[in-house]
Amino acid sequence: MKTRTAKLLILFLVTHLLSTQHIFSQEKTISGNVVDETGLPATGVNIIIKGTSRGAQSDFDGNYAIKASPGQTLIFSYLGMETQEQVIGTSATINITMKEDAQSLDEVVVTAMGIERAEKTLGYAVSSIKSEDFEEARETDVLQALQGKLSGVQITGGGGGVGTSTKITVRGLTRIFGDNNPLWVIDGVPISDSNSSDGGISGGANYGNRAQDINPDDIETLTVLKGASAAALYGSRASNGVIVVTTKKGKGKGVTITYSSTMRFDSPLRLPDFQNSYGPGSLGVYSEADGDNIKDASKGWGPAISSGTAYTDYAGNLQTFTSNPDLQKDFYDLGSTKVNSFSISGTSNEGKNNYRVSTSYSSNEGILPGSSLDRLNLGLKAGSELSDKLNSVFSINYINTGIDGAVATGANDPNILTSIINTLPRITNIDVFKPWVADDGVTQLSPVDADGTNNPYWIVNENQRTADTERFFGNVALTYSPIDHFSMLGRVGYDTYNTKYFRNNHKGTIGLLEGNYRQSTTSRNEITLDYLATYDNSFEDFDVTLRGGMQWNQRTTDIIGNIGETLTIPELFAPGNVESNVPFNNYSQTRVFGAFGDFTMTYKKWLTLNATARNDWSSTLPEADNSYFYPSVALSFIFSDAFNIKSNIFSYGKLRGNWANVGSDTSAYQLDYLYYPQSSWYGQFSTGGTFPFDGQLAFSGPNSLPNSNLKPENQLSKEIGIELGFFKNRFTVDATYYKTNTTDQIIALSTSPSTGYSSAWTNLGEISNTGFELELGIKLIRAKGFKWDVNYNFTTNETIIEDLGDLGVYTMASTYNGLTVAAGEGQSIGLYGNRFARAVDENGDTIEDQILVGSTGLRYEGNTERLGDIMPDFTMGLTSVFSYKGWRLSTTFDWKEGGVLYSQTVSNLRTSGLAAETAVDRETLFVDPNTFVDNGDGTYSENTTPIPSVQSYWSNYSAARIHESNTFDATYIKWRELALSYSLNKKQLKKTPFSSLRFSLQGRNIAIFNTSIPHIDPETNLFGSSSNGGGIEYNGLPSTSSIGFGVNVKF
């Protein structure tokens, strides 16, 4: 019996083995091409074997390959397309034409805490862009690649320096003090976007912001959560919106190798429009202070260049006035940017494991001589289905960034290059500034040294501005599903960077003749622990999801450095080589613990209710009042499905609305007295000294009076919106109206110096934001092999200061000449400065069109008043994409309307007589039109006194002390992007090892239109990415226009 059983068992095993071998012997490679209805390749279509997790994805040319057996079924699916099934027969080739699905709007977006939700169930507005948008732009700065493409988002570049910061705000400014930047989240984990600037000495330097560390080639999707309801689960840090980045992972079958290379050339987008008719001098006369140099400080008020006036050049040679119109252009280099990216990705174990390893190296040689940025990105992301119930995800990113020749910023720094370059006499050849240093290596050589300015080549070669950053960020996550419908997620996120800054002024620098240096290190790390439990199930007509979780976040910043003054040995920047050292250290640590819940219920797929609640406990608030609770509720109603509305015209309709109440805390150590070690002291009638002094240590208290009764800020947000689709969703509309009120603003209020403090912390004020957003999607053409898509966005936002208590006006930022950015009760955030004096009527009201002049016929200074709003009236963006067979042409325009901008560059050019407009009627005296004279008895007479000279007119009209004449309407239109690419088709690649090959041409910041601001790019930001200031340009470096080419290849 046992022998018979054994024989049967052996027979069964052999039969089973043979049948298995037969099945595997039937498995073969199925390949084909996937196209859309126009015949164009359908990229990224998912192909899976029905009933398994095995799959593949179509490449850039629509090609795919997968191993399967006859009788099995392939499922082809893609967002917005009808899902198709194809049974495998005897043929090894299956070609598919994907068709648009008018009712398919099931796009999944990543929302708060990394939760994926179908977009049609959302009760709030989000805006997203995908990887192909970054691939077309080939912009190394993620933020700059977004310009003009998202509603509700304003992005402002920082100028043409290497790595300069980019400022982003979402739905306006919600705070008059503190941070207005959105929170960045990568793969569910918050990371830092802090502004990298180094203050001190006499000005500062702009090294960019940390969002620039993100590798655009690693991004799968980027979603902006704009409202408080959308971002509520992220806690207090999300009150300014959230930018959620999901990175790429391994997909498809086997291994995919991708390589891309881009080369781009950069040049100034806009240089000032100079006059080239008049040389240096004053009132039409040129004189030399001695026989060595061009000494006259009045750069463009001398004789006509055509007069042939003689002068002695820098080399001691007798010359005559000759125009040099390319003076500024010759100073700037042709910049270049090279980007090389490489990645390997794939899956194994029938798709249960996925991985992606990437590296990117970018090298930017700036337009400023000697400036450069080099950045290395390394990334690893892996996921594994460890068992039927346990999944893991691991990612880590390493970034190394080095910047040389960062742009100096501020008002008083002697290294502000543009204030020198833009005011050189028009007879100057830039080569006369070479060499810039004498044989002794210390003495600076300059043909304009009598003006108290530095040789520009001395600045770029002798005075360094460097920053070196190493950064790691990543996360580890485990998801455990012990039973059906229930899962638990545990995640650890980490973000740390270390930046070493160095700045020096070489001995011999005019303004700092003895030299100095500043060296510092900023270390920042952030740890985030997340726990999220999820239950989801369906009950007849209802789909229910219930989530609950906790989050612990700790952020630590440690800044340590030294300032050394008065060098002994010229080129040795070390503590032992200076007369005085001022060491400094600034340490802070904050912790926030939050508990949250999320409930989502959908009825019959067309009505979704979502409610969230979170409570945070913050270490920065008083222990008795450090807890703040904030709920939100959102509703989505797809009325086209509810009422079964179907027609050839109307395809889809959805109403949505939400309400949210969000709290936020403040920065560390504002509650109690914190004393810092003091390293030096200064006396009113002495030179001061250093500590320890006579064996004694010293400590200094805070500059701002602490307040142990601070309360959390509170933000109340309401939003309604509608989404519509017409003509099988070939025309879509997404419109949103919102209103946000932020109360109990935590601000540092200025106090009298007699208190011993410069300011005091308090809760004060209310600010409101009301806005409207519109996004239109238009599929204009769908023909054989040809597609044309247009996307349009519009945003308007009004920020009003509703309440400032007894304060009236709160100054948010200021400059040395009295120009301020301030919040005035009942008004928007504005620019305040001096205006020309004007006549007043019998009621004391200003008569705007009657500007007053004095006895010389020149205007004079009046009162300090509001000059205008620093924020635009509206912004618009337009993107158009043409596709024809393998060709693709895309372009983006960006329109900003309204707001004001003050330009110090314009003031410098006009007062020095070098701006083109100052040469008009140079030798003709005229009466300043539409001006009046105060008769002294309450009446005014029309002015009839001619100006003394054109020089005195412009020197007075555009003087830095009178801000009105240098303040302009900030409207502009920019041609942001133009990209043309060609992808070889399958037939062309047949005899190559490539699965896809694409060539491209790209242009960035191509042109400016519709601007009333002369001489400069109106898109500028003096204050960097972290400040609330705006509306001021201060001798900024010209922004750049770029053109380049690239190649992308896959194996």
PDB file of C-alpha atoms in Angstrom, residues 183-415:
ATOM      1  CA  LEU A 183       6.231  73.984   3.549  1.00  0.00           C
ATOM      2  CA  TRP A 184       8.145  71.578   1.297  1.00  0.00           C
ATOM      3  CA  VAL A 185       7.389  67.862   1.637  1.00  0.00           C
ATOM      4  CA  ILE A 186       9.229  65.130  -0.294  1.00  0.00           C
ATOM      5  CA  ASP A 187       7.732  61.629  -0.252  1.00  0.00           C
ATOM      6  CA  GLY A 188       5.705  62.524   2.833  1.00  0.00           C
ATOM      7  CA  VAL A 189       8.585  64.065   4.827  1.00  0.00           C
ATOM      8  CA  PRO A 190       9.036  67.830   5.514  1.00  0.00           C
ATOM      9  CA  ILE A 191      12.357  69.348   4.426  1.00  0.00           C
ATOM     10  CA  SER A 192      13.940  72.778   4.798  1.00  0.00           C
ATOM     11  CA  ASP A 193      13.758  75.572   2.222  1.00  0.00           C
ATOM     12  CA  SER A 194      15.672  78.041   4.355  1.00  0.00           C
ATOM     13  CA  ASN A 195      17.291  81.065   2.758  1.00  0.00           C
ATOM     14  CA  SER A 196      21.082  80.715   2.532  1.00  0.00           C
ATOM     15  CA  SER A 197      22.436  84.190   3.113  1.00  0.00           C
ATOM     16  CA  ASP A 198      25.309  85.426   5.219  1.00  0.00           C
ATOM     17  CA  GLY A 199      24.932  88.838   6.793  1.00  0.00           C
ATOM     18  CA  GLY A 200      27.378  91.008   8.633  1.00  0.00           C
ATOM     19  CA  ILE A 201      30.422  93.160   7.864  1.00  0.00           C
ATOM     20  CA  SER A 202      28.708  95.726   5.669  1.00  0.00           C
ATOM     21  CA  GLY A 203      25.994  94.079   3.614  1.00  0.00           C
ATOM     22  CA  GLY A 204      25.471  90.429   2.745  1.00  0.00           C
ATOM     23  CA  ALA A 205      25.575  87.803   0.032  1.00  0.00           C
ATOM     24  CA  ASN A 206      22.843  85.759  -1.634  1.00  0.00           C
ATOM     25  CA  TYR A 207      23.619  82.025  -1.782  1.00  0.00           C
ATOM     26  CA  GLY A 208      20.124  80.827  -2.711  1.00  0.00           C
ATOM     27  CA  ASN A 209      17.529  78.755  -0.878  1.00  0.00           C
ATOM     28  CA  ARG A 210      17.591  75.060  -0.115  1.00  0.00           C
ATOM     29  CA  ALA A 211      14.707  74.027  -2.399  1.00  0.00           C
ATOM     30  CA  GLN A 212      17.280  74.393  -5.160  1.00  0.00           C
ATOM     31  CA  ASP A 213      18.902  71.212  -3.855  1.00  0.00           C
ATOM     32  CA  ILE A 214      16.055  69.123  -5.293  1.00  0.00           C
ATOM     33  CA  ASN A 215      16.999  67.330  -8.499  1.00  0.00           C
ATOM     34  CA  PRO A 216      14.262  68.096 -11.091  1.00  0.00           C
ATOM     35  CA  ASP A 217      15.041  64.823 -12.889  1.00  0.00           C
ATOM     36  CA  ASP A 218      13.959  62.895  -9.769  1.00  0.00           C
ATOM     37  CA  ILE A 219      10.468  64.447  -9.640  1.00  0.00           C
ATOM     38  CA  GLU A 220       7.475  62.359 -10.689  1.00  0.00           C
ATOM     39  CA  THR A 221       4.832  64.911  -9.645  1.00  0.00           C
ATOM     40  CA  LEU A 222       4.743  68.232  -7.819  1.00  0.00           C
ATOM     41  CA  THR A 223       1.465  69.309  -6.197  1.00  0.00           C
ATOM     42  CA  VAL A 224       0.702  72.611  -4.489  1.00  0.00           C
ATOM     43  CA  LEU A 225      -1.817  72.375  -1.613  1.00  0.00           C
ATOM     44  CA  LYS A 226      -3.006  75.970  -1.558  1.00  0.00           C
ATOM     45  CA  GLY A 227      -5.668  76.250   1.108  1.00  0.00           C
ATOM     46  CA  ALA A 228      -5.685  75.641   4.854  1.00  0.00           C
ATOM     47  CA  SER A 229      -8.110  72.752   4.443  1.00  0.00           C
ATOM     48  CA  ALA A 230      -5.809  71.005   1.969  1.00  0.00           C
ATOM     49  CA  ALA A 231      -2.780  71.365   4.225  1.00  0.00           C
ATOM     50  CA  ALA A 232      -4.371  71.094   7.676  1.00  0.00           C
ATOM     51  CA  LEU A 233      -2.992  67.651   8.503  1.00  0.00           C
ATOM     52  CA  TYR A 234       0.586  68.946   8.180  1.00  0.00           C
ATOM     53  CA  GLY A 235       0.108  71.176  11.188  1.00  0.00           C
ATOM     54  CA  SER A 236       1.111  74.716  11.983  1.00  0.00           C
ATOM     55  CA  ARG A 237       3.957  74.824   9.456  1.00  0.00           C
ATOM     56  CA  ALA A 238       1.472  74.413   6.616  1.00  0.00           C
ATOM     57  CA  SER A 239      -0.478  77.650   7.134  1.00  0.00           C
ATOM     58  CA  ASN A 240       1.304  79.175   4.107  1.00  0.00           C
ATOM     59  CA  GLY A 241       0.537  76.219   1.833  1.00  0.00           C
ATOM     60  CA  VAL A 242       2.423  73.023   1.064  1.00  0.00           C
ATOM     61  CA  ILE A 243       4.460  71.920  -1.944  1.00  0.00           C
ATOM     62  CA  VAL A 244       4.289  68.125  -2.141  1.00  0.00           C
ATOM     63  CA  VAL A 245       6.929  66.377  -4.234  1.00  0.00           C
ATOM     64  CA  THR A 246       6.676  62.709  -5.155  1.00  0.00           C
ATOM     65  CA  THR A 247       9.887  61.275  -6.552  1.00  0.00           C
ATOM     66  CA  LYS A 248      10.261  58.667  -9.265  1.00  0.00           C
ATOM     67  CA  LYS A 249      10.551  54.964  -8.516  1.00  0.00           C
ATOM     68  CA  GLY A 250      11.348  51.853 -10.495  1.00  0.00           C
ATOM     69  CA  LYS A 251       8.606  50.724 -12.894  1.00  0.00           C
ATOM     70  CA  GLY A 252       8.010  48.184 -15.562  1.00  0.00           C
ATOM     71  CA  LYS A 253       9.850  44.974 -16.323  1.00  0.00           C
ATOM     72  CA  GLY A 254      13.609  44.653 -16.194  1.00  0.00           C
ATOM     73  CA  VAL A 255      16.143  47.455 -16.034  1.00  0.00           C
ATOM     74  CA  THR A 256      15.828  50.927 -17.573  1.00  0.00           C
ATOM     75  CA  ILE A 257      18.902  53.117 -17.992  1.00  0.00           C
ATOM     76  CA  THR A 258      18.353  56.820 -18.686  1.00  0.00           C
ATOM     77  CA  TYR A 259      20.932  59.436 -19.537  1.00  0.00           C
ATOM     78  CA  SER A 260      20.337  63.093 -20.321  1.00  0.00           C
ATOM     79  CA  SER A 261      22.708  65.939 -21.042  1.00  0.00           C
ATOM     80  CA  THR A 262      22.002  69.636 -21.419  1.00  0.00           C
ATOM     81  CA  MET A 263      24.244  72.534 -22.391  1.00  0.00           C
ATOM     82  CA  ARG A 264      22.924  76.069 -21.941  1.00  0.00           C
ATOM     83  CA  PHE A 265      24.420  79.507 -22.536  1.00  0.00           C
ATOM     84  CA  ASP A 266      23.452  82.512 -20.418  1.00  0.00           C
ATOM     85  CA  SER A 267      23.671  86.233 -21.145  1.00  0.00           C
ATOM     86  CA  PRO A 268      22.104  89.330 -19.530  1.00  0.00           C
ATOM     87  CA  LEU A 269      18.422  89.546 -20.407  1.00  0.00           C
ATOM     88  CA  ARG A 270      18.345  93.317 -20.167  1.00  0.00           C
ATOM     89  CA  LEU A 271      21.152  95.838 -19.720  1.00  0.00           C
ATOM     90  CA  PRO A 272      20.501  99.536 -19.066  1.00  0.00           C
ATOM     91  CA  ASP A 273      19.893 101.802 -22.046  1.00  0.00           C
ATOM     92  CA  PHE A 274      22.888 104.137 -21.842  1.00  0.00           C
ATOM     93  CA  GLN A 275      23.549 107.441 -23.577  1.00  0.00           C
ATOM     94  CA  ASN A 276      26.727 107.437 -25.658  1.00  0.00           C
ATOM     95  CA  SER A 277      26.838 111.134 -26.564  1.00  0.00           C
ATOM     96  CA  TYR A 278      28.424 112.780 -23.529  1.00  0.00           C
ATOM     97  CA  GLY A 279      31.576 112.079 -21.545  1.00  0.00           C
ATOM     98  CA  PRO A 280      32.550 112.683 -17.927  1.00  0.00           C
ATOM     99  CA  GLY A 281      32.529 116.115 -16.363  1.00  0.00           C
ATOM    100  CA  SER A 282      30.131 118.618 -14.867  1.00  0.00           C
ATOM    101  CA  LEU A 283      27.878 121.179 -16.540  1.00  0.00           C
ATOM    102  CA  GLY A 284      29.431 120.341 -19.895  1.00  0.00           C
ATOM    103  CA  VAL A 285      33.020 120.820 -18.775  1.00  0.00           C
ATOM    104  CA  TYR A 286      35.677 118.150 -18.202  1.00  0.00           C
ATOM    105  CA  SER A 287      38.590 118.659 -15.827  1.00  0.00           C
ATOM    106  CA  GLU A 288      41.299 116.379 -14.462  1.00  0.00           C
ATOM    107  CA  ALA A 289      42.289 116.347 -10.816  1.00  0.00           C
ATOM    108  CA  ASP A 290      45.782 115.237 -11.832  1.00  0.00           C
ATOM    109  CA  GLY A 291      47.515 113.821 -14.858  1.00  0.00           C
ATOM    110  CA  ASP A 292      47.093 110.121 -14.077  1.00  0.00           C
ATOM    111  CA  ASN A 293      43.438 109.156 -14.087  1.00  0.00           C
ATOM    112  CA  ILE A 294      39.967 110.100 -15.206  1.00  0.00           C
ATOM    113  CA  LYS A 295      39.075 111.826 -11.967  1.00  0.00           C
ATOM    114  CA  ASP A 296      35.818 113.629 -12.599  1.00  0.00           C
ATOM    115  CA  ALA A 297      33.125 112.043 -10.463  1.00  0.00           C
ATOM    116  CA  SER A 298      30.235 113.282 -12.623  1.00  0.00           C
ATOM    117  CA  LYS A 299      30.221 110.370 -15.020  1.00  0.00           C
ATOM    118  CA  GLY A 300      28.110 111.681 -17.879  1.00  0.00           C
ATOM    119  CA  TRP A 301      27.651 115.423 -17.445  1.00  0.00           C
ATOM    120  CA  GLY A 302      30.736 116.539 -19.395  1.00  0.00           C
ATOM    121  CA  PRO A 303      31.300 117.683 -22.984  1.00  0.00           C
ATOM    122  CA  ALA A 304      29.897 115.932 -25.993  1.00  0.00           C
ATOM    123  CA  ILE A 305      31.991 112.909 -26.908  1.00  0.00           C
ATOM    124  CA  SER A 306      32.045 114.204 -30.480  1.00  0.00           C
ATOM    125  CA  SER A 307      33.942 117.289 -29.245  1.00  0.00           C
ATOM    126  CA  GLY A 308      37.172 115.297 -29.148  1.00  0.00           C
ATOM    127  CA  THR A 309      38.038 116.552 -25.678  1.00  0.00           C
ATOM    128  CA  ALA A 310      41.531 115.498 -24.619  1.00  0.00           C
ATOM    129  CA  TYR A 311      42.243 113.570 -21.428  1.00  0.00           C
ATOM    130  CA  THR A 312      45.034 111.528 -19.913  1.00  0.00           C
ATOM    131  CA  ASP A 313      44.187 107.838 -19.656  1.00  0.00           C
ATOM    132  CA  TYR A 314      45.117 105.433 -16.888  1.00  0.00           C
ATOM    133  CA  ALA A 315      48.406 104.528 -18.542  1.00  0.00           C
ATOM    134  CA  GLY A 316      49.399 108.206 -18.766  1.00  0.00           C
ATOM    135  CA  ASN A 317      48.714 108.454 -22.495  1.00  0.00           C
ATOM    136  CA  LEU A 318      46.994 111.458 -24.029  1.00  0.00           C
ATOM    137  CA  GLN A 319      43.655 110.416 -25.530  1.00  0.00           C
ATOM    138  CA  THR A 320      40.507 112.034 -26.889  1.00  0.00           C
ATOM    139  CA  PHE A 321      36.906 111.289 -25.970  1.00  0.00           C
ATOM    140  CA  THR A 322      35.681 108.189 -27.825  1.00  0.00           C
ATOM    141  CA  SER A 323      32.382 106.445 -27.224  1.00  0.00           C
ATOM    142  CA  ASN A 324      32.429 102.859 -25.966  1.00  0.00           C
ATOM    143  CA  PRO A 325      28.806 101.651 -26.106  1.00  0.00           C
ATOM    144  CA  ASP A 326      29.690  98.040 -25.200  1.00  0.00           C
ATOM    145  CA  LEU A 327      31.381  98.952 -21.917  1.00  0.00           C
ATOM    146  CA  GLN A 328      28.977  97.080 -19.621  1.00  0.00           C
ATOM    147  CA  LYS A 329      28.357  94.239 -22.045  1.00  0.00           C
ATOM    148  CA  ASP A 330      32.098  93.590 -22.290  1.00  0.00           C
ATOM    149  CA  PHE A 331      32.422  93.241 -18.525  1.00  0.00           C
ATOM    150  CA  TYR A 332      29.968  90.331 -18.240  1.00  0.00           C
ATOM    151  CA  ASP A 333      30.988  86.863 -19.345  1.00  0.00           C
ATOM    152  CA  LEU A 334      28.979  84.496 -21.488  1.00  0.00           C
ATOM    153  CA  GLY A 335      27.636  82.174 -18.813  1.00  0.00           C
ATOM    154  CA  SER A 336      27.096  78.476 -19.270  1.00  0.00           C
ATOM    155  CA  THR A 337      25.211  75.684 -17.526  1.00  0.00           C
ATOM    156  CA  LYS A 338      25.978  72.005 -18.056  1.00  0.00           C
ATOM    157  CA  VAL A 339      23.742  69.302 -16.615  1.00  0.00           C
ATOM    158  CA  ASN A 340      24.394  65.570 -16.898  1.00  0.00           C
ATOM    159  CA  SER A 341      21.948  63.120 -15.334  1.00  0.00           C
ATOM    160  CA  PHE A 342      22.020  59.343 -15.157  1.00  0.00           C
ATOM    161  CA  SER A 343      19.601  56.857 -13.608  1.00  0.00           C
ATOM    162  CA  ILE A 344      19.061  53.105 -13.375  1.00  0.00           C
ATOM    163  CA  SER A 345      15.635  51.838 -12.408  1.00  0.00           C
ATOM    164  CA  GLY A 346      13.631  48.674 -12.521  1.00  0.00           C
ATOM    165  CA  THR A 347      11.727  45.970 -10.680  1.00  0.00           C
ATOM    166  CA  SER A 348      12.321  42.389  -9.656  1.00  0.00           C
ATOM    167  CA  ASN A 349      10.473  39.428  -8.208  1.00  0.00           C
ATOM    168  CA  GLU A 350       7.456  39.988 -10.445  1.00  0.00           C
ATOM    169  CA  GLY A 351       7.224  43.644  -9.513  1.00  0.00           C
ATOM    170  CA  LYS A 352       7.372  43.103  -5.741  1.00  0.00           C
ATOM    171  CA  ASN A 353      10.652  44.979  -5.508  1.00  0.00           C
ATOM    172  CA  ASN A 354      11.434  48.295  -7.177  1.00  0.00           C
ATOM    173  CA  TYR A 355      14.475  50.519  -7.194  1.00  0.00           C
ATOM    174  CA  ARG A 356      15.848  53.681  -8.752  1.00  0.00           C
ATOM    175  CA  VAL A 357      19.384  55.017  -8.458  1.00  0.00           C
ATOM    176  CA  SER A 358      20.107  58.451  -9.875  1.00  0.00           C
ATOM    177  CA  THR A 359      22.921  60.948 -10.112  1.00  0.00           C
ATOM    178  CA  SER A 360      23.099  64.421 -11.564  1.00  0.00           C
ATOM    179  CA  TYR A 361      25.945  66.891 -11.881  1.00  0.00           C
ATOM    180  CA  SER A 362      25.329  70.506 -12.822  1.00  0.00           C
ATOM    181  CA  SER A 363      27.978  73.130 -13.410  1.00  0.00           C
ATOM    182  CA  ASN A 364      27.109  76.797 -13.830  1.00  0.00           C
ATOM    183  CA  GLU A 365      29.652  79.424 -14.891  1.00  0.00           C
ATOM    184  CA  GLY A 366      27.954  82.749 -14.185  1.00  0.00           C
ATOM    185  CA  ILE A 367      27.876  85.951 -16.195  1.00  0.00           C
ATOM    186  CA  LEU A 368      29.808  87.587 -13.360  1.00  0.00           C
ATOM    187  CA  PRO A 369      33.518  86.950 -13.964  1.00  0.00           C
ATOM    188  CA  GLY A 370      34.853  84.275 -11.632  1.00  0.00           C
ATOM    189  CA  SER A 371      31.445  83.150 -10.377  1.00  0.00           C
ATOM    190  CA  SER A 372      30.417  79.497 -10.475  1.00  0.00           C
ATOM    191  CA  LEU A 373      28.116  76.903  -8.945  1.00  0.00           C
ATOM    192  CA  ASP A 374      28.714  73.155  -8.924  1.00  0.00           C
ATOM    193  CA  ARG A 375      26.144  70.721  -7.581  1.00  0.00           C
ATOM    194  CA  LEU A 376      26.233  66.941  -7.272  1.00  0.00           C
ATOM    195  CA  ASN A 377      23.014  65.007  -6.562  1.00  0.00           C
ATOM    196  CA  LEU A 378      22.932  61.323  -5.639  1.00  0.00           C
ATOM    197  CA  GLY A 379      19.654  59.552  -4.977  1.00  0.00           C
ATOM    198  CA  LEU A 380      18.446  56.088  -4.076  1.00  0.00           C
ATOM    199  CA  LYS A 381      14.831  54.995  -3.710  1.00  0.00           C
ATOM    200  CA  ALA A 382      13.782  51.397  -3.153  1.00  0.00           C
ATOM    201  CA  GLY A 383      10.578  49.641  -2.248  1.00  0.00           C
ATOM    202  CA  SER A 384       9.832  46.064  -1.386  1.00  0.00           C
ATOM    203  CA  GLU A 385       6.797  43.909  -0.770  1.00  0.00           C
ATOM    204  CA  LEU A 386       8.369  41.974   2.103  1.00  0.00           C
ATOM    205  CA  SER A 387       5.274  39.843   2.503  1.00  0.00           C
ATOM    206  CA  ASP A 388       1.597  39.920   1.684  1.00  0.00           C
ATOM    207  CA  LYS A 389       1.128  42.177   4.715  1.00  0.00           C
ATOM    208  CA  LEU A 390       4.332  44.176   4.977  1.00  0.00           C
ATOM    209  CA  ASN A 391       5.761  46.759   2.556  1.00  0.00           C
ATOM    210  CA  SER A 392       8.811  48.961   2.905  1.00  0.00           C
ATOM    211  CA  VAL A 393      10.106  52.116   1.242  1.00  0.00           C
ATOM    212  CA  PHE A 394      13.556  53.581   1.656  1.00  0.00           C
ATOM    213  CA  SER A 395      15.033  56.718   0.104  1.00  0.00           C
ATOM    214  CA  ILE A 396      18.141  58.784   0.642  1.00  0.00           C
ATOM    215  CA  ASN A 397      19.497  61.813  -1.184  1.00  0.00           C
ATOM    216  CA  TYR A 398      22.943  63.373  -0.974  1.00  0.00           C
ATOM    217  CA  ILE A 399      23.666  66.861  -2.323  1.00  0.00           C
ATOM    218  CA  ASN A 400      26.979  68.676  -2.459  1.00  0.00           C
ATOM    219  CA  THR A 401      26.878  72.312  -3.589  1.00  0.00           C
ATOM    220  CA  GLY A 402      29.754  74.740  -4.009  1.00  0.00           C
ATOM    221  CA  ILE A 403      29.283  78.432  -4.841  1.00  0.00           C
ATOM    222  CA  ASP A 404      32.057  80.880  -5.704  1.00  0.00           C
ATOM    223  CA  GLY A 405      31.452  84.544  -6.421  1.00  0.00           C
ATOM    224  CA  ALA A 406      28.015  84.894  -4.854  1.00  0.00           C
ATOM    225  CA  VAL A 407      26.347  88.245  -5.454  1.00  0.00           C
ATOM    226  CA  ALA A 408      26.831  90.892  -2.760  1.00  0.00           C
ATOM    227  CA  THR A 409      23.575  92.452  -1.558  1.00  0.00           C
ATOM    228  CA  GLY A 410      22.485  95.389   0.564  1.00  0.00           C
ATOM    229  CA  ALA A 411      23.034  99.119   0.397  1.00  0.00           C
ATOM    230  CA  ASN A 412      26.403  99.829   1.980  1.00  0.00           C
ATOM    231  CA  ASP A 413      28.553  96.923   0.855  1.00  0.00           C
ATOM    232  CA  PRO A 414      31.523  98.225  -1.205  1.00  0.00           C
ATOM    233  CA  ASN A 415      31.242  95.055  -3.300  1.00  0.00           C
TER     234      ASN A 415
END
